Coordinates of C-alpha atoms and ligand atoms in Angstrom, one line a residue:
X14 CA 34.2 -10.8 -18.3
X15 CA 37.0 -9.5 -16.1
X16 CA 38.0 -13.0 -15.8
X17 CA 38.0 -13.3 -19.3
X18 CA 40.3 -10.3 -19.8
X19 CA 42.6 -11.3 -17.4
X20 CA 42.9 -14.7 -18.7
X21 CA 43.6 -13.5 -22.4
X22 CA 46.4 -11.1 -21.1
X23 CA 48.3 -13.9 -19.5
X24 CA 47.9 -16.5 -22.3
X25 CA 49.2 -13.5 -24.7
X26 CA 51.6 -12.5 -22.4
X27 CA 53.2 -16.3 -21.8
X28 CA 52.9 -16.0 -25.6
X29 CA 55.2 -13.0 -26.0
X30 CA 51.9 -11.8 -28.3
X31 CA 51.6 -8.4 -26.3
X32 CA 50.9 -4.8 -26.6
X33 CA 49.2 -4.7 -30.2
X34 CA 46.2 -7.4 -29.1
X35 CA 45.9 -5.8 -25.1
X36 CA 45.3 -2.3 -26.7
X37 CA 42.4 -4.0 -28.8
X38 CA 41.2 -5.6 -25.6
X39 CA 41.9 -2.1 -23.1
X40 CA 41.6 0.7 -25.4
X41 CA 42.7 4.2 -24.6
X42 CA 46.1 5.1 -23.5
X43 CA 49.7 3.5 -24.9
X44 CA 51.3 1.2 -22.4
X45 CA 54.1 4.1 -22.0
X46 CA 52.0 6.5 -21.2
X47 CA 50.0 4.4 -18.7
X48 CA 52.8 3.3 -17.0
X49 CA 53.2 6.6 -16.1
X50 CA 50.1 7.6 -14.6
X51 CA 49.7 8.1 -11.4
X52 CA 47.0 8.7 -9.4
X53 CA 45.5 11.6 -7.6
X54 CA 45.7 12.0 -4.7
X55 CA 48.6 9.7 -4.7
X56 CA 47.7 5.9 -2.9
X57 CA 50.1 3.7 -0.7
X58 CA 51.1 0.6 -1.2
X59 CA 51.7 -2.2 1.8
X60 CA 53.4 -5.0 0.5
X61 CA 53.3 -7.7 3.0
X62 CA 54.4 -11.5 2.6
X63 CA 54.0 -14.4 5.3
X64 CA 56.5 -16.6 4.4
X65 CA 55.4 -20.0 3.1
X66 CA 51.8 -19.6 3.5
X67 CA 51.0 -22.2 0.7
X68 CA 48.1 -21.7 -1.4
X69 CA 46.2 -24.1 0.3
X70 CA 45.4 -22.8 3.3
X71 CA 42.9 -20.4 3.3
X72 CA 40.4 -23.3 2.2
X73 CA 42.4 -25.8 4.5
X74 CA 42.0 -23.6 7.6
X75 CA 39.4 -20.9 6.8
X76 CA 40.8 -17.8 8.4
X77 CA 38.6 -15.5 8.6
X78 CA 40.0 -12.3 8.2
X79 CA 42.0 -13.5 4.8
X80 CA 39.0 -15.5 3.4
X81 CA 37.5 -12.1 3.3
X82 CA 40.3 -10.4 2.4
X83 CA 40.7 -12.2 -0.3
X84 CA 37.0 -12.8 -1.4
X85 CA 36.9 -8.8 -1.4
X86 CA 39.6 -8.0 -3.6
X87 CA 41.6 -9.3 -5.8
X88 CA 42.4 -13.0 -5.1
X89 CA 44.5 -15.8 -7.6
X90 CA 44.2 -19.1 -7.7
X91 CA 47.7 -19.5 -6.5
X92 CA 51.3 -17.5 -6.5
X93 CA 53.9 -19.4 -8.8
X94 CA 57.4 -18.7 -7.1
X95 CA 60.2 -18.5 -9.0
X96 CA 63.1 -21.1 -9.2
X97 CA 64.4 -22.6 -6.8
X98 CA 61.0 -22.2 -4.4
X99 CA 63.4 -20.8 -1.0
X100 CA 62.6 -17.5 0.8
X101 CA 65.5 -15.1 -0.1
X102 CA 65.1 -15.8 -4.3
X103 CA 61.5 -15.5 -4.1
X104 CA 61.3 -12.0 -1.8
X105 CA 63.8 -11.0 -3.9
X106 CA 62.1 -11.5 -7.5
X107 CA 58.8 -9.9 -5.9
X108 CA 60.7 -6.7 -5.3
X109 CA 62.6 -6.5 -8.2
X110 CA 60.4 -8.1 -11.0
X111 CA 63.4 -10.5 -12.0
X112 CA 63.8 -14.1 -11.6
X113 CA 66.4 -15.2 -9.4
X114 CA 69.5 -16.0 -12.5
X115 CA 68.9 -12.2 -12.9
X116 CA 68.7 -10.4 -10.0
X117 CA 71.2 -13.0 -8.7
X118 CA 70.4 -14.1 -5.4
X119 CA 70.0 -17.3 -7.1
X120 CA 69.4 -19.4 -3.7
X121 CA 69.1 -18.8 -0.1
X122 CA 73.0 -19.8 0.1
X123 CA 75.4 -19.7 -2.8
X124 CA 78.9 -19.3 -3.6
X125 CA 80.1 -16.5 -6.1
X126 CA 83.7 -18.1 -7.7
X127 CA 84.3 -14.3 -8.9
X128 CA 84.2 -13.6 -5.0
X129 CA 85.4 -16.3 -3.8
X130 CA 82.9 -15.9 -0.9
X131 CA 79.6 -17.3 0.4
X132 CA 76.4 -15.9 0.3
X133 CA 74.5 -17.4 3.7
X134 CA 71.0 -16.2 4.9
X135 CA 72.4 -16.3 8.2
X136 CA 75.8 -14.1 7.8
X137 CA 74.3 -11.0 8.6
X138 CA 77.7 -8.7 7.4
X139 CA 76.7 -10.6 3.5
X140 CA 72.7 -10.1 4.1
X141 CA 73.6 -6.0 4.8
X142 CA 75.8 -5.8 2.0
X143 CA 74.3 -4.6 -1.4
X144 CA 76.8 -5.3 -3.6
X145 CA 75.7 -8.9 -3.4
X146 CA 72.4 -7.7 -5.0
X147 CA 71.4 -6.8 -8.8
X148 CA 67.9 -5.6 -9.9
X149 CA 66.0 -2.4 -8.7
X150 CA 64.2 -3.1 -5.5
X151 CA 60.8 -1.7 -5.4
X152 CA 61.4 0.8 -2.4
X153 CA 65.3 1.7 -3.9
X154 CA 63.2 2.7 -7.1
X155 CA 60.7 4.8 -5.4
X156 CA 63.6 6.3 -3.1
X157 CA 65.1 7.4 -6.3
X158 CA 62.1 9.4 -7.3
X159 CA 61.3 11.0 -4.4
X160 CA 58.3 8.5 -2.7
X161 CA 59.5 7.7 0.9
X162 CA 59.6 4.2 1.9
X163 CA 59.6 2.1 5.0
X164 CA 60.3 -1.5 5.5
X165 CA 59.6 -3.6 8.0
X166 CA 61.7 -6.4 7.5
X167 CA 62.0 -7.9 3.9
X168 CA 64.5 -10.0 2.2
X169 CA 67.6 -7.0 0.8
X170 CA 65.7 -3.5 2.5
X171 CA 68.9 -3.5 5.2
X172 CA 71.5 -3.9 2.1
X173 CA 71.8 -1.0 0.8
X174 CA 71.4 -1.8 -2.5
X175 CA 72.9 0.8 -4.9
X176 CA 73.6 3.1 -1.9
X177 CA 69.4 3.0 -1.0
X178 CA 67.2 1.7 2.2
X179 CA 64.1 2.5 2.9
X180 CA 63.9 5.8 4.8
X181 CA 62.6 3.4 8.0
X182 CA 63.8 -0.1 7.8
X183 CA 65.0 -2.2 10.6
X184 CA 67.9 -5.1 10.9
X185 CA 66.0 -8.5 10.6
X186 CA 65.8 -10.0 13.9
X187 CA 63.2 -12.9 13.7
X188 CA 62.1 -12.3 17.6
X189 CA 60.3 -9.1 16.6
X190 CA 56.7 -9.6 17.8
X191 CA 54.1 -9.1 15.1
X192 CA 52.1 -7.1 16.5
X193 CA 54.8 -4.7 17.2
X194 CA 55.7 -4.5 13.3
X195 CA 52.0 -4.1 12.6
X196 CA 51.7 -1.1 15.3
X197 CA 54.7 0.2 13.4
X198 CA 53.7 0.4 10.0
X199 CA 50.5 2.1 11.8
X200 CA 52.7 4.8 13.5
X201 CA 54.3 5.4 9.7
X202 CA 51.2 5.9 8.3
X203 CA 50.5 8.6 11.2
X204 CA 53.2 10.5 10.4
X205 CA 53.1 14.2 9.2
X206 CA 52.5 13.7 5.1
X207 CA 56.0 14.9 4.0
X208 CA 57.1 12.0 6.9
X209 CA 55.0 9.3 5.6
X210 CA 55.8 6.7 3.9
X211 CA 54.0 5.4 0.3
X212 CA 55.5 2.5 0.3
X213 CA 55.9 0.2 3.1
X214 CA 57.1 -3.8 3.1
X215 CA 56.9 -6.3 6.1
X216 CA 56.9 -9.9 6.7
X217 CA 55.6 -12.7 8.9
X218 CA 57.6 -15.5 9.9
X219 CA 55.7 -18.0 11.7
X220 CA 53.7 -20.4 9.4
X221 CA 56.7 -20.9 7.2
X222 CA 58.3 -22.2 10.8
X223 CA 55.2 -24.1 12.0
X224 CA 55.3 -25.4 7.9
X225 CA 58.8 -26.8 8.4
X226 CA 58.8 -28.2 12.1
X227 CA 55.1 -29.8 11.5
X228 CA 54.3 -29.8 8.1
X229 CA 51.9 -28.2 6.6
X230 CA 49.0 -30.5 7.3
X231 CA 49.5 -30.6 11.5
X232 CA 47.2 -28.7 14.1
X233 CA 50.2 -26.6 15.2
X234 CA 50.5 -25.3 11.5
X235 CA 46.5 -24.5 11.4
X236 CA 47.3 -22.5 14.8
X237 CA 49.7 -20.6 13.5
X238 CA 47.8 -19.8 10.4
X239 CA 44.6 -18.5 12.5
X240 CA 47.3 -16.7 14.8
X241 CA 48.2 -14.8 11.8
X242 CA 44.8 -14.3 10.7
X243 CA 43.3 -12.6 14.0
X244 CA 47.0 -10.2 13.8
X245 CA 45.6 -9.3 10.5
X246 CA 42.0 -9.2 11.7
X247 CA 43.2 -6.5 14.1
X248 CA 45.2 -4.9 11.7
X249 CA 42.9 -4.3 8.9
X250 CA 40.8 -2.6 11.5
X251 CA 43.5 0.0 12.1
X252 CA 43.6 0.9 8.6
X253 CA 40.3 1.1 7.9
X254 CA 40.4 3.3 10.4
X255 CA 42.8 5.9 9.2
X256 CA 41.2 6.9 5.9
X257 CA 43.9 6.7 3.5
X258 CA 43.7 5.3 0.1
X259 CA 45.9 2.2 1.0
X260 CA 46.3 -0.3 -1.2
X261 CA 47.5 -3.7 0.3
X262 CA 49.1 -6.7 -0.9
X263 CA 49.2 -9.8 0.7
X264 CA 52.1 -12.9 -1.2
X265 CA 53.9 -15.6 0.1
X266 CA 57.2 -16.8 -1.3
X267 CA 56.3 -20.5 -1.7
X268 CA 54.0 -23.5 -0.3
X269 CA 55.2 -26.1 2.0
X270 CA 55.4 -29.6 1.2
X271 CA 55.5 -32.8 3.8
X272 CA 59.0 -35.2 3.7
X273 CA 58.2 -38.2 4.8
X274 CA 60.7 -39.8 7.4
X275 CA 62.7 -41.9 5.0
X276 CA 63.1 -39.0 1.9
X277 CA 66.6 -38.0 3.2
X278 CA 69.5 -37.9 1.2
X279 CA 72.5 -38.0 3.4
X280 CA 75.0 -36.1 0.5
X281 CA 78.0 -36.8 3.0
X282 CA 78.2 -40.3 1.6
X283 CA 79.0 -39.1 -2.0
X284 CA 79.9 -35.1 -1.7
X285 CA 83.7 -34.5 -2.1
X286 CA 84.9 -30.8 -0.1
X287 CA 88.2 -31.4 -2.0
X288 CA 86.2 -31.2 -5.7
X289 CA 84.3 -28.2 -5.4
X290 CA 82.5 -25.9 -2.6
X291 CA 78.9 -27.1 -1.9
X292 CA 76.3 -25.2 -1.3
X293 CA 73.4 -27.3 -0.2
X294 CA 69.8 -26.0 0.0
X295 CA 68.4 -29.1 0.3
X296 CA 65.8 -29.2 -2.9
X297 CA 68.9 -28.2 -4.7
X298 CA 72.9 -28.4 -4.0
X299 CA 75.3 -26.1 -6.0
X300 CA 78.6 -27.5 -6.4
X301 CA 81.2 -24.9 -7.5
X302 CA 84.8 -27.2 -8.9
X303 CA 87.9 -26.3 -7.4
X304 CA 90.9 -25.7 -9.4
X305 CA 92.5 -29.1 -8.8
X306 CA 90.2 -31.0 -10.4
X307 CA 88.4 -31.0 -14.2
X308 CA 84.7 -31.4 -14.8
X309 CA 84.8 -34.7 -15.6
X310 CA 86.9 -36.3 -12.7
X311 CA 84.3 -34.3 -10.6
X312 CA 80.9 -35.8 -12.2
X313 CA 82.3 -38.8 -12.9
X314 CA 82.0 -40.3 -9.5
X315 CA 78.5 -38.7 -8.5
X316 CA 76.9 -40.2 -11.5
X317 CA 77.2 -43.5 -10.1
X318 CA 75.4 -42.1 -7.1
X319 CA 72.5 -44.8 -6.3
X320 CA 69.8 -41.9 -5.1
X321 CA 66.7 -40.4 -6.7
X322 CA 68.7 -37.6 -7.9
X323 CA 69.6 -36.1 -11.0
X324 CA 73.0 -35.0 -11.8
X325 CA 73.2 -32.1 -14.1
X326 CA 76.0 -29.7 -15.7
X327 CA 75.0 -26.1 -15.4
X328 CA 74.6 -25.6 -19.2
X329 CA 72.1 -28.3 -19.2
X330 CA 70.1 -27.7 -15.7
X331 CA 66.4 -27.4 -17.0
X332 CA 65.7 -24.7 -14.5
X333 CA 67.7 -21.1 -14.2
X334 CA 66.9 -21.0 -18.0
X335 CA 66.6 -17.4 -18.4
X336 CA 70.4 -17.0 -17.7
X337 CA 72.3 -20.5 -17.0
X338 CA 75.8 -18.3 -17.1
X339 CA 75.1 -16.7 -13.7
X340 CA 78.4 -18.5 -12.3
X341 CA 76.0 -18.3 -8.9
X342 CA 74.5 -21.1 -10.1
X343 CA 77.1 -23.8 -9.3
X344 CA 79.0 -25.9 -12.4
X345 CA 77.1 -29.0 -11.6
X346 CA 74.1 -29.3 -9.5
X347 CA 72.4 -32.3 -7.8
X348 CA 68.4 -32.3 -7.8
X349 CA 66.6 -34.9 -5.5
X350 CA 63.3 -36.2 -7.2
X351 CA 60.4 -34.5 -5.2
X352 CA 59.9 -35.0 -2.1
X353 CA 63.5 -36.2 -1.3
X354 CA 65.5 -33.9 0.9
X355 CA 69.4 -33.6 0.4
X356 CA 70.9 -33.3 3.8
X357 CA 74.5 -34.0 5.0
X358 CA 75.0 -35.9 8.5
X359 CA 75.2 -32.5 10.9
X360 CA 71.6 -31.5 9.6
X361 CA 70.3 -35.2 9.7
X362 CA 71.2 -34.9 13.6
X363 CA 69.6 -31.7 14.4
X364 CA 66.2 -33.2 12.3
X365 CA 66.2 -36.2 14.9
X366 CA 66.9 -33.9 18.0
X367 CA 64.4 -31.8 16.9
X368 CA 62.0 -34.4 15.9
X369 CA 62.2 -35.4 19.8
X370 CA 62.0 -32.3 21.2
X371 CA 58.9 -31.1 18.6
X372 CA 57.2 -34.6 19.0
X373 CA 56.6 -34.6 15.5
X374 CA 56.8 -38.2 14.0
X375 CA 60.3 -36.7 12.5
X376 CA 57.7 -35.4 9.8
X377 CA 59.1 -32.5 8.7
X378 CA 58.1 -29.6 6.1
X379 CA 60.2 -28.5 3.3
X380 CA 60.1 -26.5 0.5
X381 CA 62.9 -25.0 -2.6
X382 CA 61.6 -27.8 -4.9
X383 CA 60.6 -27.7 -8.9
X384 CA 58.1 -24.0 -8.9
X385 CA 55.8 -25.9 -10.6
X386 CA 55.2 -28.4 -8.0
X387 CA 51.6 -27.5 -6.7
X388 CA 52.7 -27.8 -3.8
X389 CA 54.9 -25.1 -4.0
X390 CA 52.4 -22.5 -4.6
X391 CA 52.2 -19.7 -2.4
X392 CA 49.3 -16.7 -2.6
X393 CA 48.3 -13.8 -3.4
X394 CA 45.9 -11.4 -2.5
X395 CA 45.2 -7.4 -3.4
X396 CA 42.7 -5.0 -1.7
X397 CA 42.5 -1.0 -2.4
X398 CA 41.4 1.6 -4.2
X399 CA 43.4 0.6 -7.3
X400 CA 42.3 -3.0 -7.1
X401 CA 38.9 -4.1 -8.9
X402 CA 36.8 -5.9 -6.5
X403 CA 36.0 -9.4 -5.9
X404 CA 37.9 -11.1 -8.8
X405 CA 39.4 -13.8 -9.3
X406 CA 42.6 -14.6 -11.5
X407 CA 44.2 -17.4 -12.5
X408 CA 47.9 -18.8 -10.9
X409 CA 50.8 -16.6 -12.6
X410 CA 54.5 -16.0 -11.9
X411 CA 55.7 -13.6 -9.7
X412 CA 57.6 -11.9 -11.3
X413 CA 55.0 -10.0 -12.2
X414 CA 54.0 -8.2 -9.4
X415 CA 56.5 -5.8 -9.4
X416 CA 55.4 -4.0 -12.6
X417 CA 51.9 -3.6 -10.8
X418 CA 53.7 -2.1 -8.2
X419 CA 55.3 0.6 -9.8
X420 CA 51.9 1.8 -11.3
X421 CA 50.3 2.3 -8.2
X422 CA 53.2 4.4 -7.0
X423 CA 53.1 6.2 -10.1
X424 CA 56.6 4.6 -11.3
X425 CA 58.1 4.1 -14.4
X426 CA 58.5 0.4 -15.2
X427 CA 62.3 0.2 -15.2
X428 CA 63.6 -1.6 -18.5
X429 CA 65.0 -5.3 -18.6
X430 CA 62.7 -6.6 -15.6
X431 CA 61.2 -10.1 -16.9
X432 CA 57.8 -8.7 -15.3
X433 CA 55.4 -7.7 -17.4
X434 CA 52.9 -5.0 -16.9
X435 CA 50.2 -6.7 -19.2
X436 CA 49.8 -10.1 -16.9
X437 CA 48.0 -8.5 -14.2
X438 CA 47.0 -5.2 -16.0
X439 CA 43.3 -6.4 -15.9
X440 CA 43.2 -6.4 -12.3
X441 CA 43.6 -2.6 -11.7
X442 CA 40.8 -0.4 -11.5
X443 CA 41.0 1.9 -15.0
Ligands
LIG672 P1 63.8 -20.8 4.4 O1 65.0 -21.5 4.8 O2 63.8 -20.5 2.9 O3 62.6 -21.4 4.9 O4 64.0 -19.3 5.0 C1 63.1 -18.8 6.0 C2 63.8 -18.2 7.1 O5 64.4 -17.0 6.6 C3 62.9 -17.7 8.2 O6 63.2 -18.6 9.3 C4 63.4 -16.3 8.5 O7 63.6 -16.1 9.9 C5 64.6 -16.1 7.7 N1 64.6 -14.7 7.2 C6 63.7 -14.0 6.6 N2 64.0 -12.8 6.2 C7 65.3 -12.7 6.7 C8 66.3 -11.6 6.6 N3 66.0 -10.4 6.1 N4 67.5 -11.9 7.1 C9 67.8 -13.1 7.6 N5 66.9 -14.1 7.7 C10 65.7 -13.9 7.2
LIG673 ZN1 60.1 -18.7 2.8
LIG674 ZN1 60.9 -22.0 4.8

């Protein structure tokens, strides 16, 4: 039956058919006034993602300690990430309940022509910087309304996005041990209640790596899977130990998919610097024109390109559709057919060192492709006192998280998210 709701909510949802039908279906309260409860005592909220832990993988490698997890709670057939399927976009839309062409980190690197700068995962002075963010994180909402939050690590909590951090956040640095970020959030939740945090994010790493050196199908990524598991095996154990009403949520950003060896697109052969700035995420390039040149003189030569790719104008890009102005987005963009890989000769050098070093058949694991690519699909899974026990829901976007979020922390849903409350409304406890 609770199936049954859930599944009517999304269809009317994906419908735009919403509030009217869902009252019929829920009863009670207006979806105003809901979204305004909050509960007493008030709960916490753990948000916590492992990067590309693709929706396979709990049946692939049987980890214990998720397998329960999610056969407990609250469990979906599989996360749909947003477009384009890359880590930054994705974290970002989960916080904020926007997809990417809103909340405007649009890809892990871009260009913004109105800046005239780059946006680049690994420039740490643009990654700190909040004016390079839209949207209302989750913990800059709650910050603003008096919940304390804590963070640690998760794609825009060291920005400080409209002048808010978390209370506690740290400055990503990737060598960070696990287990020392799990005995952390432990140590918030210890904390004097006027100290403690409600609302605490963190991330994991290490299968998205072991996805991308090995692929998702190789031993090493199975070990790095169960490595996670047993973390979380000893981790659950501390909470259940501390007796608070913690409610915890387990996503990924995306899946992993294998490249074969050949599936390389070297762009160098037919990307001109002098046309426009590139920005090349592999599943997708951006390619911003430069004055000197029109439209035209710049597509002209890259149609002729003898590649499984697709060419596109910006205007006509199938994907980005909620807001194909966001000048983020590039002027033209080049989309190999999945699973080709667009790389330029520097990155196709480091693949074959590293394929030596890694021993790994130069089979590689890639992801930032088409989000409705199964094998793009990430996960999620919801355990706590809000959450209604051992259900299972169907795959939906995530976007729609965030509005779930802000009712366990007793939020307002803030206007002009594209989240909506009435997706996953059936998998709260009334
Ligand atoms: P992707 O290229 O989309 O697979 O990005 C995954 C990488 O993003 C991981 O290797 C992480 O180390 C890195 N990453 C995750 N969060 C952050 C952060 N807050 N700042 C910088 N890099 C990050
Ligand atoms: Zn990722
Ligand atoms: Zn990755």
């Amino acid at each position: 039956m609770e199936m049954i709701h859930f599944m009517i909510n999304n269809l009317l949802s994906r419908f735009g058919i919403l509030s009217g039908l869902a009252f019929l279906f829920f009863g009670g309260l207006s979806c105003n006034q809901e979204h305004q409860a909050s509960y007493h005592p008030p709960q916490y909220l753990i948000l916590l993602s492992i990067d590309g832990y693709k929706h396979s993988y709990n049946e692939q490698y049987q980890p214990p300690n998720l397998v329960r997890f999610a056969s407990e709670g609250v469990a979906a057939q599989a996360l749909i990430p947003s477009f384009p399927s890359k880590t930054f976009p994705n974290h970002y839309t989960i916080v904020t309940g926007m997809y990417p062409e809103n909340h405007n980190l649009v890809n892990n690197t871009f260009y913004d022509p109105e800046r005239g700068e780059f946006y680049r995962i690994r420039d740490r002075s643009a990654v700190q910087d909040g004016s390079w963010y839209s949207g209302n994180p989750i913990w800059v909402h709650a910050e603003k309304h008096g919940i304390t939050s804590a963070s640690y690590f998760f794609v825009g909590s060291e920005a400080d996005v409209q002048g808010v951090r978390p209370t506690y956040h740290y400055d990503y640095d990737a060598s960070v041990p696990n287990k020392e970020r799990i005995d952390q959030v432990m140590g918030w939740l210890d904390l004097p209640e006027q100290d403690r945090p409600r609302m605490i994010t963190m991330y994991f790493s290490d299968i998205d790596d072991a996805g991308h050196a090995f692929g998702p199908d190789a031993t090493q990524t199975k070990n790095a899977v169960l490595s996670i598991d047993s973390l979380l095996g000893y981790f659950f154990e501390k909470l259940e130990a501390i007796h608070l009403p913690v409610n915890f949520i387990i996503v990924s950003d995306h899946g992993m998919a294998n490249i074969p060896t050949d599936h390389y697109i070297n762009t160098d052969e037919f990307l001109n610097p002098d046309h426009y700035h590139v920005a090349n995420n592999g599943a997708l390039a951006h390619l911003y024109l430069k004055d000197s040149i029109t439209i035209e003189e710049a597509v002209g030569p890259l149609n002729e390109i003898d590649q499984p790719l697709k060419v596109y104008l910006r205007k006509d890009f199938p994907h980005y559709h909620r807001n194909r102005d966001n000048p983020r987005i590039g002027d033209i963009i080049l989309m190999p057919e999945f699973p080709y890989y667009l790389a330029d000769s520097r990155r196709l050098t480091r693949n074959r060192q590293m394929a030596t070093l890694l021993n790994n058949d130069g089979l590689f694991g890639e992801h930032g492709f088409d989000s409705a690519e199964p094998d793009m699909h990430g996960v999620f899974f919801a355990k706590g006192p809000a959450f209604k026990n051992a259900l299972r829901i169907e795959s939906f976007e995530n976007i729609h998280i965030y509005p779930i979020m802000c009712r366990i922390l007793g939020l307002e849903i803030p206007e002009g998210i594209d989240g909506d409350y009435e997706v996953l409304r059936g998998i709260l406890k009334d």
